[in-house]
Amino acid sequence: MITFIQNSFKSSIKISPVISLLKPKNHTYPKAQAALLDFKAILDGTKQGTLNQYMYWGKEDYFDQLVTQNKDYYLYNDEINLINSNTEKIRKQLHDCDTIVDLGPGSEASFIKKTVPFIQNIKNLSKYYSVDISKKYANSAAKLAKQFKQNLISKPIVGDIENLKLPKCFHSSQSNNQKLFLFTGSTLS
């Protein structure tokens, strides 16, 4: 898709008027300008990468509203239905799992509808790690996880999942038990 966009818009992307709109008299917005320049460079192919560093500038709630309240965004509801219709399979397949590493748990609503069925249906689960670029979402998921499973060790990890170096305790050689790296939904990049 990016390649298609790059080929379609190569050299025709003009962001100067947008940047000038972001510079009212006596004010500058360097972060917004940097994002626009990076966005243009990625689309025109002069730079590779993602825009993850710019994801949650303002409020995480805007993305949550887009995903949960947009009737045309089918992925969210389809994914919830798929998880809920397979709880018995989750229970059977993951009975030896002791750790969930939740990559991008997202909002409280998303966490409750997508991650909680795993927490509640994995018998031997003892550790939960929420990994999100949003500090708010990582902390919220880690806190909520404890409410759904007694004696659960739950910790937030704030970071970009595409560039994150996970602690050694996540490596499979450290334990005979299974670790579930859960990645529901999608990323903004």
JSON list of C-alpha atoms in Angstrom, two decimals:
[
{"chain": "A", "resi": 1, "resn": "MET", "atom": "CA", "xyz": [0.00, 0.00, 0.00]},
{"chain": "A", "resi": 2, "resn": "ILE", "atom": "CA", "xyz": [2.78, 2.44, 0.89]},
{"chain": "A", "resi": 3, "resn": "THR", "atom": "CA", "xyz": [4.47, 1.62, -2.42]},
{"chain": "A", "resi": 4, "resn": "PHE", "atom": "CA", "xyz": [1.24, 2.41, -4.26]},
{"chain": "A", "resi": 5, "resn": "ILE", "atom": "CA", "xyz": [0.88, 5.69, -2.39]},
{"chain": "A", "resi": 6, "resn": "GLN", "atom": "CA", "xyz": [4.53, 6.52, -3.01]},
{"chain": "A", "resi": 7, "resn": "ASN", "atom": "CA", "xyz": [4.20, 5.88, -6.75]},
{"chain": "A", "resi": 8, "resn": "SER", "atom": "CA", "xyz": [0.90, 7.75, -6.98]},
{"chain": "A", "resi": 9, "resn": "PHE", "atom": "CA", "xyz": [2.06, 10.85, -5.18]},
{"chain": "A", "resi": 10, "resn": "LYS", "atom": "CA", "xyz": [5.80, 10.90, -5.77]},
{"chain": "A", "resi": 11, "resn": "SER", "atom": "CA", "xyz": [7.04, 14.46, -6.03]},
{"chain": "A", "resi": 12, "resn": "SER", "atom": "CA", "xyz": [3.49, 15.83, -6.03]},
{"chain": "A", "resi": 13, "resn": "ILE", "atom": "CA", "xyz": [3.15, 16.08, -2.27]},
{"chain": "A", "resi": 14, "resn": "LYS", "atom": "CA", "xyz": [3.13, 19.69, -1.23]},
{"chain": "A", "resi": 15, "resn": "ILE", "atom": "CA", "xyz": [3.25, 20.31, 2.49]},
{"chain": "A", "resi": 16, "resn": "SER", "atom": "CA", "xyz": [4.50, 23.87, 2.59]},
{"chain": "A", "resi": 17, "resn": "PRO", "atom": "CA", "xyz": [0.97, 25.35, 2.83]},
{"chain": "A", "resi": 18, "resn": "VAL", "atom": "CA", "xyz": [0.17, 22.94, 5.68]},
{"chain": "A", "resi": 19, "resn": "ILE", "atom": "CA", "xyz": [3.34, 23.87, 7.55]},
{"chain": "A", "resi": 20, "resn": "SER", "atom": "CA", "xyz": [2.57, 27.55, 7.11]},
{"chain": "A", "resi": 21, "resn": "LEU", "atom": "CA", "xyz": [-0.85, 26.94, 8.69]},
{"chain": "A", "resi": 22, "resn": "LEU", "atom": "CA", "xyz": [0.92, 25.43, 11.68]},
{"chain": "A", "resi": 23, "resn": "LYS", "atom": "CA", "xyz": [2.98, 28.59, 12.19]},
{"chain": "A", "resi": 24, "resn": "PRO", "atom": "CA", "xyz": [0.69, 31.31, 13.47]},
{"chain": "A", "resi": 25, "resn": "LYS", "atom": "CA", "xyz": [2.39, 34.61, 14.18]},
{"chain": "A", "resi": 26, "resn": "ASN", "atom": "CA", "xyz": [5.06, 34.38, 16.88]},
{"chain": "A", "resi": 27, "resn": "HIS", "atom": "CA", "xyz": [4.56, 30.61, 17.38]},
{"chain": "A", "resi": 28, "resn": "THR", "atom": "CA", "xyz": [6.19, 27.52, 15.99]},
{"chain": "A", "resi": 29, "resn": "TYR", "atom": "CA", "xyz": [5.25, 23.87, 16.23]},
{"chain": "A", "resi": 30, "resn": "PRO", "atom": "CA", "xyz": [8.47, 21.95, 15.55]},
{"chain": "A", "resi": 31, "resn": "LYS", "atom": "CA", "xyz": [7.01, 18.54, 16.45]},
{"chain": "A", "resi": 32, "resn": "ALA", "atom": "CA", "xyz": [4.13, 18.96, 14.00]},
{"chain": "A", "resi": 33, "resn": "GLN", "atom": "CA", "xyz": [6.49, 20.24, 11.33]},
{"chain": "A", "resi": 34, "resn": "ALA", "atom": "CA", "xyz": [8.81, 17.27, 11.87]},
{"chain": "A", "resi": 35, "resn": "ALA", "atom": "CA", "xyz": [5.87, 14.87, 11.60]},
{"chain": "A", "resi": 36, "resn": "LEU", "atom": "CA", "xyz": [4.70, 16.41, 8.34]},
{"chain": "A", "resi": 37, "resn": "LEU", "atom": "CA", "xyz": [8.21, 16.32, 6.89]},
{"chain": "A", "resi": 38, "resn": "ASP", "atom": "CA", "xyz": [8.64, 12.69, 7.95]},
{"chain": "A", "resi": 39, "resn": "PHE", "atom": "CA", "xyz": [5.23, 11.81, 6.53]},
{"chain": "A", "resi": 40, "resn": "LYS", "atom": "CA", "xyz": [6.10, 13.41, 3.20]},
{"chain": "A", "resi": 41, "resn": "ALA", "atom": "CA", "xyz": [9.52, 11.73, 3.11]},
{"chain": "A", "resi": 42, "resn": "ILE", "atom": "CA", "xyz": [8.03, 8.29, 3.81]},
{"chain": "A", "resi": 43, "resn": "LEU", "atom": "CA", "xyz": [5.35, 8.75, 1.16]},
{"chain": "A", "resi": 44, "resn": "ASP", "atom": "CA", "xyz": [7.70, 10.05, -1.51]},
{"chain": "A", "resi": 45, "resn": "GLY", "atom": "CA", "xyz": [10.23, 7.30, -0.76]},
{"chain": "A", "resi": 46, "resn": "THR", "atom": "CA", "xyz": [13.13, 9.47, 0.37]},
{"chain": "A", "resi": 47, "resn": "LYS", "atom": "CA", "xyz": [12.93, 7.99, 3.87]},
{"chain": "A", "resi": 48, "resn": "GLN", "atom": "CA", "xyz": [12.00, 4.62, 5.30]},
{"chain": "A", "resi": 49, "resn": "GLY", "atom": "CA", "xyz": [10.35, 4.05, 8.64]},
{"chain": "A", "resi": 50, "resn": "THR", "atom": "CA", "xyz": [7.16, 4.66, 10.53]},
{"chain": "A", "resi": 51, "resn": "LEU", "atom": "CA", "xyz": [5.42, 7.56, 12.20]},
{"chain": "A", "resi": 52, "resn": "ASN", "atom": "CA", "xyz": [5.13, 5.74, 15.54]},
{"chain": "A", "resi": 53, "resn": "GLN", "atom": "CA", "xyz": [6.91, 8.48, 17.44]},
{"chain": "A", "resi": 54, "resn": "TYR", "atom": "CA", "xyz": [4.08, 10.86, 16.56]},
{"chain": "A", "resi": 55, "resn": "MET", "atom": "CA", "xyz": [1.16, 8.56, 17.35]},
{"chain": "A", "resi": 56, "resn": "TYR", "atom": "CA", "xyz": [-0.33, 9.79, 20.60]},
{"chain": "A", "resi": 57, "resn": "TRP", "atom": "CA", "xyz": [0.52, 13.47, 20.74]},
{"chain": "A", "resi": 58, "resn": "GLY", "atom": "CA", "xyz": [-2.75, 14.62, 22.07]},
{"chain": "A", "resi": 59, "resn": "LYS", "atom": "CA", "xyz": [-5.28, 12.23, 23.44]},
{"chain": "A", "resi": 60, "resn": "GLU", "atom": "CA", "xyz": [-5.27, 8.49, 23.01]},
{"chain": "A", "resi": 61, "resn": "ASP", "atom": "CA", "xyz": [-9.04, 8.67, 23.23]},
{"chain": "A", "resi": 62, "resn": "TYR", "atom": "CA", "xyz": [-9.30, 9.98, 19.65]},
{"chain": "A", "resi": 63, "resn": "PHE", "atom": "CA", "xyz": [-7.94, 6.72, 18.24]},
{"chain": "A", "resi": 64, "resn": "ASP", "atom": "CA", "xyz": [-10.12, 4.72, 20.63]},
{"chain": "A", "resi": 65, "resn": "GLN", "atom": "CA", "xyz": [-13.22, 6.56, 19.39]},
{"chain": "A", "resi": 66, "resn": "LEU", "atom": "CA", "xyz": [-12.23, 5.98, 15.78]},
{"chain": "A", "resi": 67, "resn": "VAL", "atom": "CA", "xyz": [-11.89, 2.24, 16.34]},
{"chain": "A", "resi": 68, "resn": "THR", "atom": "CA", "xyz": [-14.77, 1.55, 18.73]},
{"chain": "A", "resi": 69, "resn": "GLN", "atom": "CA", "xyz": [-17.43, 3.94, 17.43]},
{"chain": "A", "resi": 70, "resn": "ASN", "atom": "CA", "xyz": [-16.88, 3.82, 13.69]},
{"chain": "A", "resi": 71, "resn": "LYS", "atom": "CA", "xyz": [-19.45, 1.39, 12.27]},
{"chain": "A", "resi": 72, "resn": "ASP", "atom": "CA", "xyz": [-17.35, 1.00, 9.11]},
{"chain": "A", "resi": 73, "resn": "TYR", "atom": "CA", "xyz": [-14.29, -0.24, 11.04]},
{"chain": "A", "resi": 74, "resn": "TYR", "atom": "CA", "xyz": [-15.12, -3.96, 11.01]},
{"chain": "A", "resi": 75, "resn": "LEU", "atom": "CA", "xyz": [-11.82, -5.28, 12.39]},
{"chain": "A", "resi": 76, "resn": "TYR", "atom": "CA", "xyz": [-12.57, -4.33, 16.00]},
{"chain": "A", "resi": 77, "resn": "ASN", "atom": "CA", "xyz": [-15.92, -6.12, 16.31]},
{"chain": "A", "resi": 78, "resn": "ASP", "atom": "CA", "xyz": [-14.90, -9.10, 14.17]},
{"chain": "A", "resi": 79, "resn": "GLU", "atom": "CA", "xyz": [-11.86, -9.63, 16.34]},
{"chain": "A", "resi": 80, "resn": "ILE", "atom": "CA", "xyz": [-13.91, -9.49, 19.54]},
{"chain": "A", "resi": 81, "resn": "ASN", "atom": "CA", "xyz": [-16.39, -12.02, 18.11]},
{"chain": "A", "resi": 82, "resn": "LEU", "atom": "CA", "xyz": [-13.55, -14.32, 17.02]},
{"chain": "A", "resi": 83, "resn": "ILE", "atom": "CA", "xyz": [-11.94, -14.27, 20.47]},
{"chain": "A", "resi": 84, "resn": "ASN", "atom": "CA", "xyz": [-15.23, -14.80, 22.31]},
{"chain": "A", "resi": 85, "resn": "SER", "atom": "CA", "xyz": [-16.30, -17.67, 20.08]},
{"chain": "A", "resi": 86, "resn": "ASN", "atom": "CA", "xyz": [-12.99, -19.48, 20.71]},
{"chain": "A", "resi": 87, "resn": "THR", "atom": "CA", "xyz": [-12.57, -19.30, 24.48]},
{"chain": "A", "resi": 88, "resn": "GLU", "atom": "CA", "xyz": [-12.61, -23.10, 24.82]},
{"chain": "A", "resi": 89, "resn": "LYS", "atom": "CA", "xyz": [-9.81, -23.38, 22.25]},
{"chain": "A", "resi": 90, "resn": "ILE", "atom": "CA", "xyz": [-7.88, -20.70, 24.12]},
{"chain": "A", "resi": 91, "resn": "ARG", "atom": "CA", "xyz": [-8.30, -22.67, 27.33]},
{"chain": "A", "resi": 92, "resn": "LYS", "atom": "CA", "xyz": [-7.11, -25.94, 25.74]},
{"chain": "A", "resi": 93, "resn": "GLN", "atom": "CA", "xyz": [-4.27, -24.61, 23.59]},
{"chain": "A", "resi": 94, "resn": "LEU", "atom": "CA", "xyz": [-2.77, -22.29, 26.17]},
{"chain": "A", "resi": 95, "resn": "HIS", "atom": "CA", "xyz": [-3.14, -24.32, 29.36]},
{"chain": "A", "resi": 96, "resn": "ASP", "atom": "CA", "xyz": [0.66, -24.29, 29.95]},
{"chain": "A", "resi": 97, "resn": "CYS", "atom": "CA", "xyz": [0.99, -20.57, 29.30]},
{"chain": "A", "resi": 98, "resn": "ASP", "atom": "CA", "xyz": [2.27, -18.67, 32.31]},
{"chain": "A", "resi": 99, "resn": "THR", "atom": "CA", "xyz": [2.93, -15.26, 30.73]},
{"chain": "A", "resi": 100, "resn": "ILE", "atom": "CA", "xyz": [1.07, -12.89, 28.42]},
{"chain": "A", "resi": 101, "resn": "VAL", "atom": "CA", "xyz": [2.99, -10.13, 26.71]},
{"chain": "A", "resi": 102, "resn": "ASP", "atom": "CA", "xyz": [0.23, -7.90, 25.34]},
{"chain": "A", "resi": 103, "resn": "LEU", "atom": "CA", "xyz": [1.64, -5.86, 22.45]},
{"chain": "A", "resi": 104, "resn": "GLY", "atom": "CA", "xyz": [-0.47, -2.72, 22.19]},
{"chain": "A", "resi": 105, "resn": "PRO", "atom": "CA", "xyz": [-3.39, -3.46, 24.53]},
{"chain": "A", "resi": 106, "resn": "GLY", "atom": "CA", "xyz": [-4.95, -0.11, 23.67]},
{"chain": "A", "resi": 107, "resn": "SER", "atom": "CA", "xyz": [-7.83, 1.47, 25.52]},
{"chain": "A", "resi": 108, "resn": "GLU", "atom": "CA", "xyz": [-9.67, 0.10, 28.52]},
{"chain": "A", "resi": 109, "resn": "ALA", "atom": "CA", "xyz": [-12.61, -0.96, 26.32]},
{"chain": "A", "resi": 110, "resn": "SER", "atom": "CA", "xyz": [-10.30, -2.79, 23.91]},
{"chain": "A", "resi": 111, "resn": "PHE", "atom": "CA", "xyz": [-8.42, -4.44, 26.77]},
{"chain": "A", "resi": 112, "resn": "ILE", "atom": "CA", "xyz": [-11.60, -5.68, 28.44]},
{"chain": "A", "resi": 113, "resn": "LYS", "atom": "CA", "xyz": [-13.11, -7.03, 25.22]},
{"chain": "A", "resi": 114, "resn": "LYS", "atom": "CA", "xyz": [-9.96, -8.56, 23.69]},
{"chain": "A", "resi": 115, "resn": "THR", "atom": "CA", "xyz": [-7.39, -9.32, 26.39]},
{"chain": "A", "resi": 116, "resn": "VAL", "atom": "CA", "xyz": [-9.56, -10.24, 29.37]},
{"chain": "A", "resi": 117, "resn": "PRO", "atom": "CA", "xyz": [-10.88, -13.44, 27.72]},
{"chain": "A", "resi": 118, "resn": "PHE", "atom": "CA", "xyz": [-7.28, -14.66, 27.51]},
{"chain": "A", "resi": 119, "resn": "ILE", "atom": "CA", "xyz": [-6.53, -13.68, 31.11]},
{"chain": "A", "resi": 120, "resn": "GLN", "atom": "CA", "xyz": [-9.66, -15.41, 32.39]},
{"chain": "A", "resi": 121, "resn": "ASN", "atom": "CA", "xyz": [-9.26, -18.58, 30.30]},
{"chain": "A", "resi": 122, "resn": "ILE", "atom": "CA", "xyz": [-5.58, -19.36, 30.83]},
{"chain": "A", "resi": 123, "resn": "LYS", "atom": "CA", "xyz": [-5.46, -21.42, 34.00]},
{"chain": "A", "resi": 124, "resn": "ASN", "atom": "CA", "xyz": [-1.73, -21.20, 34.78]},
{"chain": "A", "resi": 125, "resn": "LEU", "atom": "CA", "xyz": [-1.31, -17.54, 33.93]},
{"chain": "A", "resi": 126, "resn": "SER", "atom": "CA", "xyz": [0.87, -15.83, 36.53]},
{"chain": "A", "resi": 127, "resn": "LYS", "atom": "CA", "xyz": [2.40, -12.83, 34.69]},
{"chain": "A", "resi": 128, "resn": "TYR", "atom": "CA", "xyz": [1.01, -10.15, 32.41]},
{"chain": "A", "resi": 129, "resn": "TYR", "atom": "CA", "xyz": [2.99, -7.40, 30.66]},
{"chain": "A", "resi": 130, "resn": "SER", "atom": "CA", "xyz": [1.26, -4.60, 28.78]},
{"chain": "A", "resi": 131, "resn": "VAL", "atom": "CA", "xyz": [3.49, -3.08, 26.11]},
{"chain": "A", "resi": 132, "resn": "ASP", "atom": "CA", "xyz": [2.22, 0.13, 24.53]},
{"chain": "A", "resi": 133, "resn": "ILE", "atom": "CA", "xyz": [3.70, 3.32, 23.12]},
{"chain": "A", "resi": 134, "resn": "SER", "atom": "CA", "xyz": [1.04, 5.13, 25.15]},
{"chain": "A", "resi": 135, "resn": "LYS", "atom": "CA", "xyz": [1.93, 5.35, 28.84]},
{"chain": "A", "resi": 136, "resn": "LYS", "atom": "CA", "xyz": [-1.75, 5.78, 29.65]},
{"chain": "A", "resi": 137, "resn": "TYR", "atom": "CA", "xyz": [-2.73, 2.55, 27.86]},
{"chain": "A", "resi": 138, "resn": "ALA", "atom": "CA", "xyz": [0.21, 0.50, 29.19]},
{"chain": "A", "resi": 139, "resn": "ASN", "atom": "CA", "xyz": [-0.48, 1.53, 32.79]},
{"chain": "A", "resi": 140, "resn": "SER", "atom": "CA", "xyz": [-4.24, 1.10, 32.49]},
{"chain": "A", "resi": 141, "resn": "ALA", "atom": "CA", "xyz": [-3.96, -2.44, 31.08]},
{"chain": "A", "resi": 142, "resn": "ALA", "atom": "CA", "xyz": [-1.44, -3.50, 33.73]},
{"chain": "A", "resi": 143, "resn": "LYS", "atom": "CA", "xyz": [-3.70, -2.18, 36.49]},
{"chain": "A", "resi": 144, "resn": "LEU", "atom": "CA", "xyz": [-6.87, -3.72, 35.05]},
{"chain": "A", "resi": 145, "resn": "ALA", "atom": "CA", "xyz": [-5.27, -7.14, 34.49]},
{"chain": "A", "resi": 146, "resn": "LYS", "atom": "CA", "xyz": [-4.93, -7.62, 38.26]},
{"chain": "A", "resi": 147, "resn": "GLN", "atom": "CA", "xyz": [-8.67, -7.12, 38.66]},
{"chain": "A", "resi": 148, "resn": "PHE", "atom": "CA", "xyz": [-9.43, -10.12, 36.44]},
{"chain": "A", "resi": 149, "resn": "LYS", "atom": "CA", "xyz": [-6.99, -12.69, 37.88]},
{"chain": "A", "resi": 150, "resn": "GLN", "atom": "CA", "xyz": [-5.98, -13.15, 41.51]},
{"chain": "A", "resi": 151, "resn": "ASN", "atom": "CA", "xyz": [-2.26, -13.07, 42.33]},
{"chain": "A", "resi": 152, "resn": "LEU", "atom": "CA", "xyz": [-1.35, -11.98, 38.82]},
{"chain": "A", "resi": 153, "resn": "ILE", "atom": "CA", "xyz": [1.98, -10.18, 38.51]},
{"chain": "A", "resi": 154, "resn": "SER", "atom": "CA", "xyz": [1.26, -7.36, 36.11]},
{"chain": "A", "resi": 155, "resn": "LYS", "atom": "CA", "xyz": [3.67, -4.74, 34.78]},
{"chain": "A", "resi": 156, "resn": "PRO", "atom": "CA", "xyz": [3.46, -1.99, 32.14]},
{"chain": "A", "resi": 157, "resn": "ILE", "atom": "CA", "xyz": [6.21, -1.48, 29.57]},
{"chain": "A", "resi": 158, "resn": "VAL", "atom": "CA", "xyz": [6.08, 1.80, 27.67]},
{"chain": "A", "resi": 159, "resn": "GLY", "atom": "CA", "xyz": [7.67, 1.62, 24.25]},
{"chain": "A", "resi": 160, "resn": "ASP", "atom": "CA", "xyz": [7.32, 1.28, 20.51]},
{"chain": "A", "resi": 161, "resn": "ILE", "atom": "CA", "xyz": [6.68, -2.42, 19.80]},
{"chain": "A", "resi": 162, "resn": "GLU", "atom": "CA", "xyz": [8.54, -2.18, 16.50]},
{"chain": "A", "resi": 163, "resn": "ASN", "atom": "CA", "xyz": [11.80, -1.14, 18.16]},
{"chain": "A", "resi": 164, "resn": "LEU", "atom": "CA", "xyz": [11.48, -2.53, 21.67]},
{"chain": "A", "resi": 165, "resn": "LYS", "atom": "CA", "xyz": [14.12, -4.77, 23.21]},
{"chain": "A", "resi": 166, "resn": "LEU", "atom": "CA", "xyz": [12.26, -7.11, 25.51]},
{"chain": "A", "resi": 167, "resn": "PRO", "atom": "CA", "xyz": [13.80, -8.18, 28.81]},
{"chain": "A", "resi": 168, "resn": "LYS", "atom": "CA", "xyz": [15.60, -11.55, 28.93]},
{"chain": "A", "resi": 169, "resn": "CYS", "atom": "CA", "xyz": [12.80, -13.04, 31.02]},
{"chain": "A", "resi": 170, "resn": "PHE", "atom": "CA", "xyz": [10.66, -13.14, 27.84]},
{"chain": "A", "resi": 171, "resn": "HIS", "atom": "CA", "xyz": [13.02, -15.48, 26.02]},
{"chain": "A", "resi": 172, "resn": "SER", "atom": "CA", "xyz": [11.66, -19.03, 25.82]},
{"chain": "A", "resi": 173, "resn": "SER", "atom": "CA", "xyz": [14.87, -20.61, 27.15]},
{"chain": "A", "resi": 174, "resn": "GLN", "atom": "CA", "xyz": [14.21, -19.04, 30.55]},
{"chain": "A", "resi": 175, "resn": "SER", "atom": "CA", "xyz": [11.17, -21.25, 31.24]},
{"chain": "A", "resi": 176, "resn": "ASN", "atom": "CA", "xyz": [9.51, -24.44, 30.07]},
{"chain": "A", "resi": 177, "resn": "ASN", "atom": "CA", "xyz": [6.13, -22.74, 30.12]},
{"chain": "A", "resi": 178, "resn": "GLN", "atom": "CA", "xyz": [4.56, -21.05, 27.14]},
{"chain": "A", "resi": 179, "resn": "LYS", "atom": "CA", "xyz": [4.55, -17.33, 26.71]},
{"chain": "A", "resi": 180, "resn": "LEU", "atom": "CA", "xyz": [1.79, -15.75, 24.69]},
{"chain": "A", "resi": 181, "resn": "PHE", "atom": "CA", "xyz": [2.71, -12.66, 22.71]},
{"chain": "A", "resi": 182, "resn": "LEU", "atom": "CA", "xyz": [-0.74, -11.21, 22.10]},
{"chain": "A", "resi": 183, "resn": "PHE", "atom": "CA", "xyz": [-1.15, -8.69, 19.30]},
{"chain": "A", "resi": 184, "resn": "THR", "atom": "CA", "xyz": [-4.77, -7.84, 18.67]},
{"chain": "A", "resi": 185, "resn": "GLY", "atom": "CA", "xyz": [-6.00, -5.03, 16.48]},
{"chain": "A", "resi": 186, "resn": "SER", "atom": "CA", "xyz": [-3.54, -3.11, 14.39]},
{"chain": "A", "resi": 187, "resn": "THR", "atom": "CA", "xyz": [-0.97, -0.38, 14.68]},
{"chain": "A", "resi": 188, "resn": "LEU", "atom": "CA", "xyz": [-1.35, 3.20, 13.57]},
{"chain": "A", "resi": 189, "resn": "SER", "atom": "CA", "xyz": [1.75, 3.02, 11.42]}
]
